[in-house]
PDB file of C-alpha atoms in Angstrom:
ATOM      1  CA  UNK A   1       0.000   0.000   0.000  1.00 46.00           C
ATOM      2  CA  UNK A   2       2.737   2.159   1.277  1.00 51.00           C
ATOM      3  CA  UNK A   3       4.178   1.546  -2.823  1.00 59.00           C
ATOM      4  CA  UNK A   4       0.917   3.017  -4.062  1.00 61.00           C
ATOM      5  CA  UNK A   5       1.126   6.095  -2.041  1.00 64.00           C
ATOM      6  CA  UNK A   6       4.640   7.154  -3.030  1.00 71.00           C
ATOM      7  CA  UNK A   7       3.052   7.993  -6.151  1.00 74.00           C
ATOM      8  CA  UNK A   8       0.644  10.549  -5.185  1.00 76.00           C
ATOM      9  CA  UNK A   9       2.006  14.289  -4.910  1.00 81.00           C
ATOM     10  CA  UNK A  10       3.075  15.522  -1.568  1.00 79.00           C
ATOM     11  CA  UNK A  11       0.300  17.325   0.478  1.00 80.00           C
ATOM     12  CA  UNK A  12       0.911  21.072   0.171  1.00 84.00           C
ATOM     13  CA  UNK A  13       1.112  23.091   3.421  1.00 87.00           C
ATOM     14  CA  UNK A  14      -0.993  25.719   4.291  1.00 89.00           C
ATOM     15  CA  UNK A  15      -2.250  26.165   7.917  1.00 95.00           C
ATOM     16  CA  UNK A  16      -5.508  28.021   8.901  1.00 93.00           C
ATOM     17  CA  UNK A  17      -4.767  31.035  11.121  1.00 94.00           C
ATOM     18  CA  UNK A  18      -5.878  31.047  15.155  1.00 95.00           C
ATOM     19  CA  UNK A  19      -8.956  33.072  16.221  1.00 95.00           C
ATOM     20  CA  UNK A  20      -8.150  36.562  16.394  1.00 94.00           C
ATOM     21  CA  UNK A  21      -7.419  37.096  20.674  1.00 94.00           C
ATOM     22  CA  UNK A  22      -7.292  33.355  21.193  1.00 95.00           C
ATOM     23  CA  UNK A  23      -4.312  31.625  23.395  1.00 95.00           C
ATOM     24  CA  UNK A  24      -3.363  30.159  20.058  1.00 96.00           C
ATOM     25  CA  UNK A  25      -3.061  33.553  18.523  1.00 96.00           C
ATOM     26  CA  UNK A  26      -0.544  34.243  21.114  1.00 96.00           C
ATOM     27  CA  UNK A  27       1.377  31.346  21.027  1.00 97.00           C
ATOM     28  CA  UNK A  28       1.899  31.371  17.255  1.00 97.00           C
ATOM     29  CA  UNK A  29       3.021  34.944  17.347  1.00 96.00           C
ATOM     30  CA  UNK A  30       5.423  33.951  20.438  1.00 97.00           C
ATOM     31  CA  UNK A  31       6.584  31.063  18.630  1.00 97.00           C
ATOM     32  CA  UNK A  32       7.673  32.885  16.183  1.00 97.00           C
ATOM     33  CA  UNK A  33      10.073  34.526  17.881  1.00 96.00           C
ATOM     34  CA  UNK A  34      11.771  32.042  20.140  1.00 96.00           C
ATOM     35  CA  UNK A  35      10.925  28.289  21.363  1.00 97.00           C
ATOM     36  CA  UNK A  36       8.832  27.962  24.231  1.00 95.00           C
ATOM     37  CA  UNK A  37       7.853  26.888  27.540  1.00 94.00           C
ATOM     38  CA  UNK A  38       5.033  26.401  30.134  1.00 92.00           C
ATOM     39  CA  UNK A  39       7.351  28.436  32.455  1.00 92.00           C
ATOM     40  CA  UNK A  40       7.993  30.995  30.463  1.00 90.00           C
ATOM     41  CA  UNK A  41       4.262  31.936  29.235  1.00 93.00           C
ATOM     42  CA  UNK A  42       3.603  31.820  33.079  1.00 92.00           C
ATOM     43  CA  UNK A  43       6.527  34.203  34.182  1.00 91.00           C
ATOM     44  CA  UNK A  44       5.122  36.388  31.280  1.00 93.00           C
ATOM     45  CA  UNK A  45       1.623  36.220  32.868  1.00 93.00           C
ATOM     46  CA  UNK A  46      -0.078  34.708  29.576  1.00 91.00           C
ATOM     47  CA  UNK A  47      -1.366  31.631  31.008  1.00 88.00           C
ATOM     48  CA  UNK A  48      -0.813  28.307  32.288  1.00 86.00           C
ATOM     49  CA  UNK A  49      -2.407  26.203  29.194  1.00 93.00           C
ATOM     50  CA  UNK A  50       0.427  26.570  26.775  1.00 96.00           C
ATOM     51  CA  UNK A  51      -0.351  23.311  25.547  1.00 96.00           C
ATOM     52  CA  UNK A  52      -3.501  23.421  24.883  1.00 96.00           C
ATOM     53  CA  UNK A  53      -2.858  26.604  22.612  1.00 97.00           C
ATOM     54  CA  UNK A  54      -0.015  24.433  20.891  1.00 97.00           C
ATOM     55  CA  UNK A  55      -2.387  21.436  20.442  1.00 97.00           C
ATOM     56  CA  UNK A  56      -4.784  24.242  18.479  1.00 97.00           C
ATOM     57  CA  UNK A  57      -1.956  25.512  16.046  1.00 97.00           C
ATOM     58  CA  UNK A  58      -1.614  21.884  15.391  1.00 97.00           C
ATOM     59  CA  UNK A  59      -5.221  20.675  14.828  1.00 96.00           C
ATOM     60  CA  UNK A  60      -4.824  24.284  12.384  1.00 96.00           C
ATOM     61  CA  UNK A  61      -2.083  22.605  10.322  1.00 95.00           C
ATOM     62  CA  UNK A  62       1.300  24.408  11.636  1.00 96.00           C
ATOM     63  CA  UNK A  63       3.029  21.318  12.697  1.00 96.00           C
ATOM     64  CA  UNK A  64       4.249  22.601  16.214  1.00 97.00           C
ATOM     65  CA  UNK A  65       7.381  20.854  17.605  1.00 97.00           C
ATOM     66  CA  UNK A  66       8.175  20.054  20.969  1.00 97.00           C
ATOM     67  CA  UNK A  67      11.398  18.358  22.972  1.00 96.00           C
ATOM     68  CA  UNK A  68      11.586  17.017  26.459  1.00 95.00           C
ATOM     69  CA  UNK A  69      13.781  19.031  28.698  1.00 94.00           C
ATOM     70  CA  UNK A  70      14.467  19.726  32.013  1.00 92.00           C
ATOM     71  CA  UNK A  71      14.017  22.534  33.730  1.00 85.00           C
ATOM     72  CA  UNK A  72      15.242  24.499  37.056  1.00 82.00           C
ATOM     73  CA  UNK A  73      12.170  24.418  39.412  1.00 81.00           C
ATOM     74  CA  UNK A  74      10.150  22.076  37.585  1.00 80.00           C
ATOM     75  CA  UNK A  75      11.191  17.690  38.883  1.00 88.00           C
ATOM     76  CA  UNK A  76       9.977  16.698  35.582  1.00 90.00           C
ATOM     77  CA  UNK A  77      10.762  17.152  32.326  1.00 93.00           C
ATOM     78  CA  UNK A  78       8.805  19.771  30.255  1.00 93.00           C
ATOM     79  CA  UNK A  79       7.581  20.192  26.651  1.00 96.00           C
ATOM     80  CA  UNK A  80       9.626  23.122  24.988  1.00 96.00           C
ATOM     81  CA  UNK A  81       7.990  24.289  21.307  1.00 98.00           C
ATOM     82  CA  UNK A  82       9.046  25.676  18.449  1.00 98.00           C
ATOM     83  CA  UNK A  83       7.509  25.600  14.806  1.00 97.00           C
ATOM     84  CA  UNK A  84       9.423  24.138  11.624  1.00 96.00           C
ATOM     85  CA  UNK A  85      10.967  26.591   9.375  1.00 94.00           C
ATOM     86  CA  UNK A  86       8.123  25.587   6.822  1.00 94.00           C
ATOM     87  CA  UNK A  87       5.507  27.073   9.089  1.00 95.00           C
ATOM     88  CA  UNK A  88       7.630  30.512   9.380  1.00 94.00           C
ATOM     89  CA  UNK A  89       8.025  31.036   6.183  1.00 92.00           C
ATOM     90  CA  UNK A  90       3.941  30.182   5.851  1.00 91.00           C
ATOM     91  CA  UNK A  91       3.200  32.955   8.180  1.00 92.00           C
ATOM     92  CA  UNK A  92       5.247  35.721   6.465  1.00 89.00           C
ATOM     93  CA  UNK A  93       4.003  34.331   2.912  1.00 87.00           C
ATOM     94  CA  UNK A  94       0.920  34.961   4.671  1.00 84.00           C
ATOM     95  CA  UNK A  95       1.319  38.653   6.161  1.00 79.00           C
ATOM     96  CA  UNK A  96       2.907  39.668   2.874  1.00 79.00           C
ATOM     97  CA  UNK A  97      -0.221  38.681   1.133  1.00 77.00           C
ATOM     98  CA  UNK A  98      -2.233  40.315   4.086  1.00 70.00           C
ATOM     99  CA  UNK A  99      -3.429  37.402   5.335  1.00 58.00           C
ATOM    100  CA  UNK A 100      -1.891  37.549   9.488  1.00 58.00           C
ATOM    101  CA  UNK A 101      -1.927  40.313  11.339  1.00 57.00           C
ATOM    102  CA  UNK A 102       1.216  40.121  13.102  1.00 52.00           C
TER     103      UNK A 102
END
């Protein structure tokens, strides 16, 4: 089966944007800037539900990334996002086309 599909074109990417004011609105526009952390939206007083707004941008197509790591303060490990270069380059494709809002 796996033979059949190598045949068919890739899927082309192109996520939906968040809801204007939504936690996923935020976090796209932070992850654009740097990678991310639970601790770090909390220290900057945007919430506590960071992955729940990262689940979002993924159900919207912009294949979020996240790695284990450890953290000072924390005895677990914790998630730390980022977005693929692909989904960058999306959002200022986007903007440029005035699409975002960013």
């Amino acid at each position: 089966m796996s033979e059949q599909l190598s045949f068919l074109p890739p899927v082309p990417f192109c996520p939906l944007l968040p809801p204007h004011g939504s936690a996923a609105e935020q976090a796209l526009y932070d992850l654009l800037e740097r990678d991310l952390t639970t601790p770090d939206w909390i220290a900057e007083r945007k919430g506590w539900r960071l992955a729940a707004a990262v689940k979002e941008l993924g159900y919207l197509g912009w294949e979020p990334k996240s790695v284990l790591v450890q953290c000072r303060d924390w005895d677990n490990p914790i998630a730390r996002y980022s977005l693929p270069a692909k989904a960058k380059q999306a959002f200022y494709s986007m903007r440029m086309q005035g699409g975002a809002h960013a």
